[in-house]
Amino acid sequence: MAVATHGGEQWFRTCDVTGFKVDVRAERIAKVNAVMAVVSFLIAVIAALLLVLTRWQIIHLLPVDWYYRVLTLHGLDALVFWIIFFELAALVFGSTAFLNTRMSSPFVGWTGTALAILGFLMVNYMILTGNADVLMTSYAPLKAHPLFYLGMILFAVGALLIVSTFFANLMIWRRENPGQSLPLFVYGLMAAAIIAVITIVSGAIIYIPTFLWSLGIIKDIDPAVYKLVWWGLGHPSQQINVSAHVAVWYLLAFLTVGGQSINEKISRFAFILYIVAINVASAHHLLVDPAVSPVWKVWNTSYVMYLAVFASMIHAFAVPSAIEVAQRKRGYTKGLFEWLKRAPWGNPAFSGLMLSMIIFGFIGGITGVVNGMEQTNIIAHNTLSVPGHFKGAVVGGTALAFMSVTYYLIPLLFRKKIAFYGVAKYVPWIFGIGVAILAVSMYILGAFGIPRRHWDITFSGGPFTFTYNPVTDFFWALFGIGGLLAVVGALIWIVQVVVSVFFGQPFRGPQDLQIPIAEPVQMDEEHKGFAAPGTFVLVLLFIVAFIIFVALNYGWLSAMWEVR
Amino acid sequence: MSEEKKAPFLQLVFDDFILLLFLGVAIYAVSYLIWGLIEIAWTPPIPDEIKEALLGR
């Protein structure tokens, strides 16, 4: 590991595996953010276990006040802190090491990291001390302690500072490399960073007046305005994930089989569609709100949002086709699927990548479109189907992609060997299958009318009761089994990461690399006929599943109100 | 004499992250945020008699 100096200060080392010139100042910032991501994930997973054991009515573990407290904790640590800390690490590392350039301002990077950690600590402390039982959305007029809102603001400002260093790093790179295009992985991160700016600015627009309101300086917060602006933070924060995890998919296809997009222009165009069209999808959270018109709802959830859905479908073809073409170049050309059968399934990063794509597409993606349409949304709105969709999109899609790429980050970023590497190949399967069962069972329970965010659906002791279809008992059992499997998978991964990073053996060079890095495959300039026929068949299968699910939902909708 | 080949227009657009940042913020701000805020601002206040009936006064 060589270390280069600049002005007497040691700035760069050359990675002995990738050959990248790594700015060690950026590397340290990325490491701290990555560690914070894992800490947040651990809190989120423990909270998830408690929630599964509470909503599963036969156990019903937590009392009512702790249920809503832990639900708030889970929502913010899973959907905000774990994901955004990980993305901040990726932005810093990706915009320096992958571009062979320097960190523009380590001072701003460290200031942002410190503010984000302080915000994280304040928010978690306020929730656990019972001062912020307001759920993740904290809809006004629900009011939390001022320090909860201040913590969110500090986290947002910290994240924005780090995002600003990302753009400054790109500017340095552009000055040093005029006329060049960003590598596709960094291009995806750039899309995520742009969406992050929109997200964080929306957060500031709503959390600053809400903070002042909690202090008594502002008299009222309009609940309709709060909800509109808050969802400019709430949903786009998940679109940062989509962009970032799709970028990670391209990276994993490259690292695991040497695959590259067969048409980078189209992949880049799909990222641009995310930038311009994905954020307005926040509108689907307001589909039953009376204050905004049907025109606003339909424009933002249909005409514009479908451009982003189209973008996801481009990526859903581009990533597997990159894998297929690379495998075919290696000689796996028999039939439609030899390339898939002979893929490196023993590599946890590869199996994690494939499971992440399947769960995100077939569960998160399809249910997301159904939930996002004004017509079909009404039968899923505020039911357990909504968090069922999250589980498919964010947990099965984003979290699993991030977990998978971490198997490369442990040796390449943290310079440690992976502890218990023999177990790693099982982790994506345990976690992925658990999440898939959990997500599907939640979606079906929602279809039976089970509400989300509800402590006791039996209304025991209440003035009235309600009995659900007995078939829901079966899906509650599946929910419990899926949830527990996913928690076990996540905990094994966390133990592996913590032991590797803090107590692991040092990584001394390529001879210590446990997880393989594939040789890149030379892609053809032009393709004749079907370059990836197997992927084409898989995409057709996906489209058939998509059409069937949408048709079923319209069928269920028509059964609710008679149409003459 | 060799002239440097100019990148195609679309590539220039694709590579201009400042332009993309502007487009992303502007489309979201107009289509979702500002339009939504205008619609909420135009919503007439709830009539007093309905408000009182709902609040049970």
Coordinates of C-alpha atoms in Angstrom, one line a residue:
Chain A
M1 CA 0.0 0.0 0.0
A2 CA 1.8 3.1 -1.2
V3 CA 1.1 6.5 0.3
A4 CA 1.7 9.6 -1.8
T5 CA 2.3 13.1 -0.3
H6 CA 1.1 16.5 -1.3
G7 CA 2.7 19.6 0.2
G8 CA 4.2 17.5 3.0
E9 CA 0.8 16.0 3.9
Q10 CA 0.0 12.4 3.2
W11 CA -3.1 12.5 1.0
F12 CA -3.1 9.4 -1.2
R13 CA -2.6 5.7 -1.1
T14 CA -2.7 3.4 -4.1
C15 CA -5.1 0.5 -3.7
D16 CA -3.1 -2.7 -4.3
V17 CA -6.3 -4.5 -5.5
T18 CA -8.0 -1.9 -7.7
G19 CA -5.2 0.4 -8.5
F20 CA -7.3 3.4 -7.5
K21 CA -5.6 6.4 -6.0
V22 CA -7.4 6.8 -2.7
D23 CA -7.5 10.1 -0.8
V24 CA -7.0 8.9 2.8
R25 CA -8.8 12.0 4.2
A26 CA -11.9 11.1 2.2
E27 CA -11.5 7.4 3.2
R28 CA -11.6 8.3 6.9
I29 CA -14.8 10.3 6.5
A30 CA -16.4 7.5 4.5
K31 CA -15.4 5.0 7.2
V32 CA -17.1 7.0 10.0
N33 CA -20.3 7.4 8.0
A34 CA -20.3 3.7 7.1
V35 CA -19.9 2.7 10.8
M36 CA -22.8 5.1 11.7
A37 CA -24.9 3.4 9.0
V38 CA -24.3 0.0 10.6
V39 CA -25.1 1.4 14.1
S40 CA -28.3 2.8 12.8
F41 CA -29.1 -0.5 11.1
L42 CA -28.6 -2.4 14.3
I43 CA -31.1 -0.1 16.1
A44 CA -33.5 -0.5 13.2
V45 CA -33.3 -4.3 13.3
I46 CA -33.7 -4.6 17.0
A47 CA -36.8 -2.3 16.7
A48 CA -38.0 -4.4 13.8
L49 CA -37.8 -7.5 15.9
L50 CA -39.9 -5.9 18.7
L51 CA -42.5 -4.7 16.2
V52 CA -42.9 -8.0 14.5
L53 CA -43.4 -9.6 17.9
T54 CA -46.0 -7.0 18.7
R55 CA -48.1 -6.9 15.6
W56 CA -48.1 -10.7 15.5
Q57 CA -51.2 -10.8 17.6
I58 CA -50.5 -14.1 19.3
I59 CA -47.4 -12.6 20.9
H60 CA -48.3 -8.9 21.1
L61 CA -45.1 -8.1 23.1
L62 CA -44.9 -4.3 23.6
P63 CA -47.4 -2.2 25.5
V64 CA -49.2 0.5 23.5
D65 CA -46.9 3.5 24.4
W66 CA -43.7 1.5 23.6
Y67 CA -45.2 0.2 20.4
Y68 CA -45.5 3.7 18.9
R69 CA -42.2 4.7 20.4
V70 CA -40.4 1.8 18.8
L71 CA -42.3 2.3 15.6
T72 CA -40.9 5.9 15.5
L73 CA -37.4 4.6 16.3
H74 CA -37.6 1.9 13.6
G75 CA -38.9 4.3 10.9
L76 CA -36.2 6.9 11.4
D77 CA -33.3 4.6 11.9
A78 CA -34.3 2.2 9.0
L79 CA -35.5 4.7 6.4
V80 CA -33.4 7.8 7.2
F81 CA -30.2 7.2 9.3
W82 CA -29.0 3.7 8.1
I83 CA -29.7 4.5 4.4
I84 CA -28.4 8.1 4.4
F85 CA -25.3 7.5 6.4
F86 CA -24.4 4.6 4.0
E87 CA -25.1 6.9 1.0
L88 CA -22.9 9.6 2.5
A89 CA -20.1 7.1 2.8
A90 CA -20.7 6.1 -0.8
L91 CA -20.8 9.7 -2.1
V92 CA -17.5 10.6 -0.4
F93 CA -15.7 7.4 -1.4
G94 CA -17.2 7.2 -4.9
S95 CA -16.4 10.8 -5.8
T96 CA -12.7 10.5 -4.8
A97 CA -11.4 6.9 -5.1
F98 CA -13.5 6.0 -8.1
L99 CA -12.5 9.2 -9.9
N100 CA -8.8 9.1 -8.7
T101 CA -9.3 12.6 -7.4
R102 CA -8.9 14.4 -4.1
M103 CA -11.4 15.4 -1.4
S104 CA -12.3 19.0 -2.0
S105 CA -12.7 20.0 1.6
P106 CA -12.1 17.4 4.4
F107 CA -13.1 20.2 6.9
V108 CA -16.6 20.5 5.4
G109 CA -16.8 16.7 5.2
W110 CA -15.9 16.3 8.9
T111 CA -18.2 19.2 9.9
G112 CA -21.1 17.5 8.0
T113 CA -20.3 14.2 9.6
A114 CA -20.2 15.7 13.1
L115 CA -23.5 17.5 12.6
A116 CA -25.2 14.4 11.2
I117 CA -24.0 12.2 14.1
L118 CA -25.1 14.9 16.6
G119 CA -28.5 15.0 14.9
F120 CA -28.7 11.2 15.0
L121 CA -27.9 11.1 18.7
M122 CA -30.5 13.8 19.6
V123 CA -33.3 12.2 17.6
N124 CA -32.7 8.7 19.0
Y125 CA -32.4 10.0 22.6
M126 CA -35.6 12.1 22.3
I127 CA -37.5 9.1 20.9
L128 CA -36.2 6.6 23.5
T129 CA -37.0 9.0 26.4
G130 CA -40.6 9.3 25.3
N131 CA -40.3 12.8 24.0
A132 CA -41.1 12.1 20.4
D133 CA -43.9 9.5 20.0
V134 CA -44.9 11.1 16.7
L135 CA -43.9 8.3 14.3
M136 CA -41.6 8.9 11.4
T137 CA -43.9 11.4 9.7
S138 CA -44.4 13.5 12.8
Y139 CA -47.6 14.9 11.3
A140 CA -48.6 18.3 12.8
P141 CA -50.4 18.8 15.1
L142 CA -48.7 15.9 16.8
K143 CA -45.9 17.7 18.6
A144 CA -42.5 16.3 19.8
H145 CA -39.8 17.9 22.0
P146 CA -38.0 20.8 20.2
L147 CA -34.7 18.8 20.4
F148 CA -36.2 16.1 18.1
Y149 CA -36.8 18.6 15.4
L150 CA -33.5 20.3 16.0
G151 CA -31.8 16.9 15.7
M152 CA -33.5 16.3 12.3
I153 CA -32.4 19.7 11.2
L154 CA -28.8 19.1 12.2
F155 CA -28.8 15.8 10.5
A156 CA -30.1 17.4 7.3
V157 CA -27.6 20.2 7.4
G158 CA -24.8 17.7 8.0
A159 CA -25.9 15.5 5.1
L160 CA -26.2 18.6 2.9
L161 CA -22.6 19.7 3.7
I162 CA -21.3 16.2 2.7
V163 CA -23.4 16.3 -0.5
S164 CA -21.9 19.7 -1.3
T165 CA -18.4 18.2 -1.1
F166 CA -19.5 15.5 -3.5
F167 CA -20.4 18.1 -6.1
A168 CA -17.1 20.0 -5.4
N169 CA -15.2 16.7 -5.8
L170 CA -16.9 16.3 -9.2
M171 CA -15.8 19.8 -10.2
I172 CA -12.2 19.1 -9.3
W173 CA -12.4 15.9 -11.4
R174 CA -13.9 17.7 -14.3
R175 CA -11.2 20.3 -14.3
E176 CA -8.6 17.5 -14.2
N177 CA -10.4 15.5 -16.9
P178 CA -12.0 17.8 -19.4
G179 CA -14.4 16.3 -21.9
Q180 CA -14.8 13.0 -20.0
S181 CA -18.0 11.4 -18.7
L182 CA -18.4 10.1 -15.2
P183 CA -18.1 6.3 -14.7
L184 CA -21.7 4.9 -14.6
F185 CA -21.5 4.0 -10.9
V186 CA -20.5 7.6 -10.0
Y187 CA -23.2 8.9 -12.5
G188 CA -25.8 7.0 -10.5
L189 CA -24.4 8.5 -7.3
M190 CA -24.6 11.9 -8.9
A191 CA -28.4 11.3 -9.5
A192 CA -28.7 10.2 -5.9
A193 CA -26.9 13.4 -4.7
I194 CA -29.2 15.7 -6.8
I195 CA -32.3 13.9 -5.4
A196 CA -30.7 14.3 -1.9
V197 CA -30.5 18.1 -2.4
I198 CA -34.2 18.2 -3.2
T199 CA -35.0 16.0 -0.2
I200 CA -32.9 17.9 2.3
V201 CA -34.1 21.3 1.2
S202 CA -37.7 20.1 1.6
G203 CA -36.8 18.8 5.0
A204 CA -35.4 22.2 6.0
I205 CA -38.4 24.0 4.6
I206 CA -40.7 22.1 6.9
Y207 CA -38.6 21.2 10.0
I208 CA -37.4 24.7 10.7
P209 CA -41.0 26.2 11.1
T210 CA -42.0 23.0 13.0
F211 CA -39.1 23.5 15.4
L212 CA -40.1 27.1 16.0
W213 CA -43.7 25.9 16.5
S214 CA -42.5 23.4 19.1
L215 CA -40.8 26.2 20.9
G216 CA -44.0 28.3 20.9
I217 CA -42.5 31.0 18.6
I218 CA -44.9 30.1 15.7
K219 CA -48.6 29.6 16.7
D220 CA -49.8 27.1 14.2
I221 CA -48.6 24.7 11.5
D222 CA -51.1 24.0 8.8
P223 CA -51.4 20.2 8.7
A224 CA -52.1 20.2 4.9
V225 CA -49.0 22.3 4.2
Y226 CA -47.0 20.2 6.6
K227 CA -48.0 17.0 4.9
L228 CA -47.3 18.3 1.4
V229 CA -43.9 19.6 2.2
W230 CA -42.9 16.8 4.6
W231 CA -43.5 14.2 1.8
G232 CA -41.1 16.2 -0.2
L233 CA -38.6 14.9 2.3
G234 CA -40.2 11.6 3.2
H235 CA -40.6 10.0 -0.3
P236 CA -37.6 11.5 -2.1
S237 CA -35.4 10.3 0.7
Q238 CA -36.3 6.8 -0.5
Q239 CA -35.7 7.9 -4.1
I240 CA -32.1 8.7 -3.1
N241 CA -32.0 5.0 -2.1
V242 CA -33.3 3.8 -5.5
S243 CA -30.7 5.8 -7.4
A244 CA -27.9 4.8 -5.0
H245 CA -28.8 1.1 -5.0
V246 CA -29.2 0.9 -8.8
A247 CA -25.7 2.5 -9.0
V248 CA -24.6 -0.3 -6.6
W249 CA -26.2 -2.9 -8.8
Y250 CA -24.1 -1.7 -11.8
L251 CA -21.0 -1.8 -9.6
L252 CA -21.8 -5.3 -8.3
A253 CA -22.4 -6.6 -11.8
F254 CA -19.0 -5.2 -12.7
L255 CA -17.2 -6.6 -9.6
T256 CA -18.8 -10.0 -9.5
V257 CA -18.9 -11.0 -13.2
G258 CA -17.1 -8.1 -15.0
G259 CA -20.4 -7.0 -16.6
Q260 CA -21.0 -3.5 -18.0
S261 CA -24.2 -2.0 -19.3
I262 CA -24.7 -2.9 -23.0
N263 CA -25.8 0.6 -23.6
E264 CA -24.4 3.2 -21.2
K265 CA -26.3 6.0 -22.9
I266 CA -29.6 4.4 -22.1
S267 CA -28.6 3.7 -18.5
R268 CA -27.5 7.3 -18.1
F269 CA -30.8 8.5 -19.6
A270 CA -32.7 6.3 -17.1
F271 CA -30.8 8.1 -14.2
I272 CA -31.8 11.4 -15.8
L273 CA -35.4 10.3 -15.8
Y274 CA -35.0 9.7 -12.0
I275 CA -33.7 13.2 -11.5
V276 CA -36.5 14.9 -13.3
A277 CA -39.5 12.7 -12.6
I278 CA -39.1 10.5 -9.5
N279 CA -39.6 13.1 -6.8
V280 CA -43.1 14.2 -7.8
A281 CA -44.2 10.7 -6.9
S282 CA -44.4 12.0 -3.3
A283 CA -47.9 13.0 -4.4
H284 CA -49.2 9.5 -3.9
H285 CA -49.1 10.0 -0.1
L286 CA -51.7 12.8 -0.6
L287 CA -54.1 10.9 -2.8
V288 CA -56.9 10.9 -0.2
D289 CA -56.2 14.4 1.0
P290 CA -59.0 16.9 0.1
A291 CA -56.8 20.0 -0.1
V292 CA -55.2 19.2 -3.4
S293 CA -57.1 18.7 -6.7
P294 CA -57.5 15.6 -8.7
V295 CA -55.5 17.3 -11.6
W296 CA -52.5 17.8 -9.3
K297 CA -52.8 14.2 -8.0
V298 CA -53.1 12.6 -11.4
W299 CA -50.4 14.7 -13.1
N300 CA -47.9 14.0 -10.4
T301 CA -48.7 10.3 -9.8
S302 CA -49.4 9.3 -13.3
Y303 CA -48.1 11.3 -16.2
V304 CA -44.8 12.3 -14.6
M305 CA -44.2 9.4 -12.2
Y306 CA -44.5 6.8 -15.0
L307 CA -41.3 8.3 -16.5
A308 CA -39.5 7.2 -13.4
V309 CA -41.2 3.7 -13.6
F310 CA -39.9 3.5 -17.2
A311 CA -36.4 4.4 -15.9
S312 CA -36.6 1.5 -13.3
M313 CA -37.6 -0.9 -16.1
I314 CA -34.6 0.2 -18.2
H315 CA -32.3 -0.6 -15.3
A316 CA -34.2 -3.8 -14.6
F317 CA -33.1 -4.8 -18.2
A318 CA -29.7 -3.2 -18.2
V319 CA -28.2 -4.8 -15.1
P320 CA -29.1 -8.4 -15.7
S321 CA -28.3 -8.0 -19.4
A322 CA -24.8 -6.8 -18.4
I323 CA -24.4 -10.0 -16.3
E324 CA -25.7 -12.2 -19.2
V325 CA -23.5 -10.6 -21.8
A326 CA -20.4 -11.0 -19.6
Q327 CA -21.2 -14.6 -18.8
R328 CA -21.8 -15.4 -22.5
K329 CA -18.4 -13.9 -23.3
R330 CA -17.0 -16.4 -20.9
G331 CA -18.5 -19.2 -22.9
Y332 CA -21.7 -19.9 -21.0
T333 CA -23.9 -19.7 -24.2
K334 CA -25.9 -22.9 -24.0
G335 CA -29.7 -22.2 -24.2
L336 CA -31.3 -19.2 -22.6
F337 CA -30.1 -19.6 -19.0
E338 CA -26.7 -21.3 -18.8
W339 CA -25.2 -17.9 -18.0
L340 CA -27.5 -17.7 -15.0
K341 CA -27.0 -21.3 -13.9
R342 CA -23.2 -21.0 -14.0
A343 CA -23.1 -17.6 -12.3
P344 CA -21.0 -17.2 -9.1
W345 CA -23.9 -17.9 -6.7
G346 CA -21.4 -18.8 -4.0
N347 CA -20.3 -15.1 -4.0
P348 CA -22.5 -13.4 -1.4
A349 CA -22.3 -10.1 -3.3
F350 CA -23.6 -11.8 -6.5
S351 CA -26.5 -13.7 -4.8
G352 CA -27.3 -10.5 -2.8
L353 CA -27.4 -8.5 -6.1
M354 CA -29.7 -11.0 -7.8
L355 CA -32.1 -11.2 -4.8
S356 CA -32.1 -7.5 -4.4
M357 CA -33.1 -7.0 -8.1
I358 CA -35.8 -9.7 -7.9
I359 CA -37.3 -8.5 -4.6
F360 CA -37.2 -4.9 -5.6
G361 CA -38.7 -5.5 -9.1
F362 CA -41.3 -8.1 -8.4
I363 CA -42.4 -7.0 -4.9
G364 CA -41.3 -3.4 -4.3
G365 CA -41.7 -2.1 -7.9
I366 CA -45.0 -3.7 -8.9
T367 CA -46.7 -2.9 -5.6
G368 CA -45.3 0.6 -5.7
V369 CA -46.9 1.3 -9.1
V370 CA -50.3 0.0 -7.8
N371 CA -50.0 2.0 -4.6
G372 CA -49.0 5.1 -6.6
M373 CA -52.0 5.1 -8.9
E374 CA -55.0 7.2 -7.8
Q375 CA -57.5 4.5 -8.6
T376 CA -55.9 1.4 -7.1
N377 CA -54.3 3.4 -4.2
I378 CA -57.6 3.6 -2.5
I379 CA -57.8 -0.1 -1.7
A380 CA -54.2 -0.1 -0.2
H381 CA -54.1 3.3 1.4
N382 CA -53.1 3.2 5.1
T383 CA -53.3 -0.6 5.2
L384 CA -50.5 -3.0 6.0
S385 CA -49.9 -3.2 2.2
V386 CA -48.1 0.1 2.4
P387 CA -45.2 -1.0 4.7
G388 CA -45.3 -4.3 2.8
H389 CA -44.3 -2.3 -0.3
F390 CA -41.5 -0.6 1.7
K391 CA -40.2 -4.0 2.8
G392 CA -39.9 -5.0 -0.9
A393 CA -38.5 -1.8 -2.1
V394 CA -36.3 -0.5 0.6
V395 CA -35.3 -3.6 2.7
G396 CA -35.2 -6.2 -0.1
G397 CA -34.0 -3.7 -2.7
T398 CA -31.8 -1.0 -1.0
A399 CA -30.7 -2.7 2.2
L400 CA -29.8 -6.0 0.6
A401 CA -27.8 -4.2 -2.2
F402 CA -25.9 -2.2 0.5
M403 CA -25.3 -5.3 2.6
S404 CA -24.0 -7.1 -0.5
V405 CA -21.5 -4.4 -1.6
T406 CA -20.2 -4.2 2.0
Y407 CA -18.5 -7.5 1.5
Y408 CA -16.3 -5.6 -0.9
L409 CA -16.0 -2.5 1.3
I410 CA -14.6 -4.5 4.3
P411 CA -11.3 -5.4 2.5
L412 CA -11.1 -2.4 0.1
L413 CA -12.3 0.5 2.4
F414 CA -11.6 -0.8 5.9
R415 CA -8.6 -2.9 4.9
K416 CA -9.8 -5.9 7.0
K417 CA -10.4 -9.5 6.2
I418 CA -14.1 -10.6 6.3
A419 CA -14.8 -12.5 9.6
F420 CA -16.7 -15.8 9.3
Y421 CA -16.5 -15.6 5.5
G422 CA -17.9 -19.1 5.2
V423 CA -21.2 -17.9 6.6
A424 CA -21.5 -14.9 4.2
K425 CA -22.9 -16.9 1.3
Y426 CA -26.0 -17.8 3.4
V427 CA -26.7 -14.3 4.6
P428 CA -28.3 -12.8 1.4
W429 CA -30.6 -15.9 1.2
I430 CA -31.7 -15.9 4.8
F431 CA -32.3 -12.1 4.8
G432 CA -33.7 -12.0 1.2
I433 CA -36.1 -14.9 1.6
G434 CA -37.2 -13.6 5.0
V435 CA -37.9 -10.1 3.6
A436 CA -39.7 -11.5 0.6
I437 CA -42.0 -13.6 2.9
L438 CA -42.5 -10.6 5.2
A439 CA -43.3 -8.2 2.4
V440 CA -45.8 -10.5 0.6
S441 CA -47.6 -11.5 3.8
M442 CA -47.9 -7.8 4.8
Y443 CA -49.2 -6.9 1.4
I444 CA -51.8 -9.6 1.5
L445 CA -52.8 -8.7 5.1
G446 CA -53.3 -5.2 3.9
A447 CA -55.6 -6.4 1.1
F448 CA -57.7 -8.0 3.8
G449 CA -58.1 -4.6 5.4
I450 CA -55.5 -4.8 8.2
P451 CA -54.5 -1.2 9.0
R452 CA -50.9 -0.1 9.3
R453 CA -49.5 1.6 12.4
H454 CA -52.0 -0.1 14.6
W455 CA -51.2 -1.5 18.0
D456 CA -54.2 -3.8 18.5
I457 CA -56.3 -4.7 15.5
T458 CA -58.7 -6.8 17.7
F459 CA -59.7 -3.6 19.5
S460 CA -59.8 -5.6 22.7
G461 CA -61.5 -3.8 25.5
G462 CA -62.9 -1.2 23.1
P463 CA -66.5 -0.3 22.6
F464 CA -66.7 -2.3 19.4
T465 CA -64.8 -5.1 17.9
F466 CA -64.0 -6.3 14.4
T467 CA -63.2 -9.8 13.2
Y468 CA -61.0 -10.3 10.2
N469 CA -61.2 -13.1 7.7
P470 CA -59.8 -16.2 9.5
V471 CA -57.4 -16.7 6.6
T472 CA -55.4 -13.7 7.9
D473 CA -54.2 -16.0 10.8
F474 CA -52.1 -17.9 8.2
F475 CA -50.6 -14.8 6.8
W476 CA -49.8 -13.4 10.3
A477 CA -47.9 -16.7 10.9
L478 CA -46.0 -16.1 7.6
F479 CA -45.4 -12.5 8.6
G480 CA -43.8 -13.7 11.9
I481 CA -41.7 -16.3 10.2
G482 CA -40.5 -13.9 7.4
G483 CA -39.8 -11.2 10.0
L484 CA -37.8 -13.4 12.2
L485 CA -35.8 -14.9 9.3
A486 CA -35.0 -11.4 8.0
V487 CA -33.9 -10.3 11.5
V488 CA -31.6 -13.3 11.9
G489 CA -30.0 -12.6 8.5
A490 CA -29.5 -8.9 9.3
L491 CA -28.0 -9.7 12.7
I492 CA -25.5 -12.3 11.2
W493 CA -24.4 -9.6 8.7
I494 CA -24.1 -7.0 11.5
V495 CA -21.9 -9.3 13.6
Q496 CA -19.8 -10.1 10.6
V497 CA -19.2 -6.4 9.8
V498 CA -18.6 -5.3 13.4
V499 CA -16.1 -8.2 14.1
S500 CA -14.4 -7.6 10.8
V501 CA -14.0 -3.9 11.1
F502 CA -13.1 -3.6 14.8
F503 CA -11.5 -7.0 15.7
G504 CA -10.7 -8.5 12.3
Q505 CA -7.4 -9.5 10.8
P506 CA -5.7 -6.8 8.7
F507 CA -6.0 -7.0 4.9
R508 CA -2.5 -7.1 3.6
G509 CA -3.1 -7.2 -0.1
P510 CA -4.6 -9.2 -3.0
Q511 CA -3.4 -12.5 -1.4
D512 CA -5.9 -11.9 1.5
L513 CA -8.9 -11.2 -0.8
Q514 CA -11.6 -13.7 0.1
I515 CA -14.3 -12.4 -2.1
P516 CA -13.5 -12.6 -5.8
I517 CA -13.3 -9.7 -8.2
A518 CA -14.0 -10.7 -11.7
E519 CA -11.8 -9.7 -14.7
P520 CA -13.7 -7.1 -16.7
V521 CA -15.2 -8.3 -20.0
Q522 CA -14.5 -6.4 -23.2
M523 CA -18.0 -5.3 -24.4
D524 CA -18.8 -5.1 -28.1
E525 CA -19.3 -1.7 -29.6
E526 CA -22.3 -2.9 -31.5
H527 CA -24.8 -5.7 -30.9
K528 CA -26.6 -7.8 -33.5
G529 CA -29.9 -9.5 -32.7
F530 CA -30.6 -10.2 -29.1
A531 CA -27.4 -9.7 -27.0
A532 CA -29.2 -10.9 -23.9
P533 CA -32.0 -13.3 -24.9
G534 CA -32.3 -14.8 -21.4
T535 CA -32.8 -11.4 -19.8
F536 CA -35.3 -10.5 -22.5
V537 CA -37.4 -13.6 -21.4
L538 CA -37.0 -12.7 -17.7
V539 CA -38.2 -9.1 -18.5
L540 CA -41.2 -10.5 -20.4
L541 CA -42.0 -12.6 -17.3
F542 CA -41.8 -9.5 -15.2
I543 CA -44.1 -7.6 -17.5
V544 CA -46.6 -10.4 -17.4
A545 CA -46.5 -10.4 -13.6
F546 CA -46.9 -6.7 -13.6
I547 CA -50.0 -6.8 -15.9
I548 CA -51.6 -9.6 -13.9
F549 CA -51.1 -7.7 -10.6
V550 CA -52.4 -4.4 -11.9
A551 CA -55.4 -6.2 -13.5
L552 CA -56.2 -8.0 -10.2
N553 CA -56.1 -4.7 -8.4
Y554 CA -58.5 -3.1 -10.8
G555 CA -60.7 -6.2 -10.4
W556 CA -60.7 -5.9 -6.7
L557 CA -61.4 -2.2 -7.0
S558 CA -64.4 -2.8 -9.3
A559 CA -65.7 -5.4 -6.8
M560 CA -65.8 -2.7 -4.1
W561 CA -68.1 -0.3 -5.9
E562 CA -70.6 -1.5 -8.4
V563 CA -69.9 0.0 -11.9
R564 CA -72.9 0.3 -14.1
Chain B
M1 CA -4.1 20.5 -38.5
S2 CA -6.3 18.4 -36.2
E3 CA -9.4 19.8 -34.6
E4 CA -10.6 18.5 -31.2
K5 CA -13.8 16.6 -31.7
K6 CA -16.7 18.3 -30.0
A7 CA -18.9 16.0 -27.8
P8 CA -22.5 15.5 -29.1
F9 CA -25.1 17.9 -27.6
L10 CA -26.9 15.2 -25.7
Q11 CA -23.6 14.1 -24.1
L12 CA -23.0 17.7 -23.0
V13 CA -26.4 17.7 -21.4
F14 CA -26.0 14.3 -19.7
D15 CA -22.6 15.3 -18.3
D16 CA -23.7 18.7 -17.0
F17 CA -24.6 17.9 -13.4
I18 CA -25.3 21.5 -12.5
L19 CA -27.9 21.7 -15.3
L20 CA -29.3 18.4 -14.1
L21 CA -29.4 19.7 -10.5
F22 CA -31.3 22.8 -11.7
L23 CA -33.8 20.7 -13.8
G24 CA -34.4 18.2 -10.9
V25 CA -35.0 21.0 -8.4
A26 CA -37.1 23.2 -10.8
I27 CA -39.4 20.4 -12.0
Y28 CA -40.1 19.2 -8.5
A29 CA -40.6 22.7 -7.1
V30 CA -43.1 23.7 -9.8
S31 CA -44.9 20.4 -10.4
Y32 CA -45.2 19.2 -6.8
L33 CA -44.4 21.9 -4.3
I34 CA -45.5 25.3 -5.6
W35 CA -48.6 24.0 -7.4
G36 CA -49.5 22.0 -4.3
L37 CA -49.1 25.0 -2.0
I38 CA -51.2 27.2 -4.3
E39 CA -54.0 24.6 -4.3
I40 CA -53.9 24.5 -0.5
A41 CA -53.9 28.2 -0.2
W42 CA -56.9 28.4 -2.5
T43 CA -58.9 25.9 -0.5
P44 CA -61.7 27.9 1.2
P45 CA -61.8 27.7 5.0
I46 CA -64.3 25.2 6.5
P47 CA -67.6 27.0 7.2
D48 CA -68.1 27.9 10.8
E49 CA -71.4 26.0 11.2
I50 CA -69.7 22.8 10.0
K51 CA -66.7 23.4 12.1
E52 CA -68.8 23.9 15.2
A53 CA -70.9 20.8 14.4
L54 CA -67.8 18.7 14.0
L55 CA -66.3 20.0 17.3
G56 CA -69.6 19.5 19.1
R57 CA -69.9 23.1 20.3

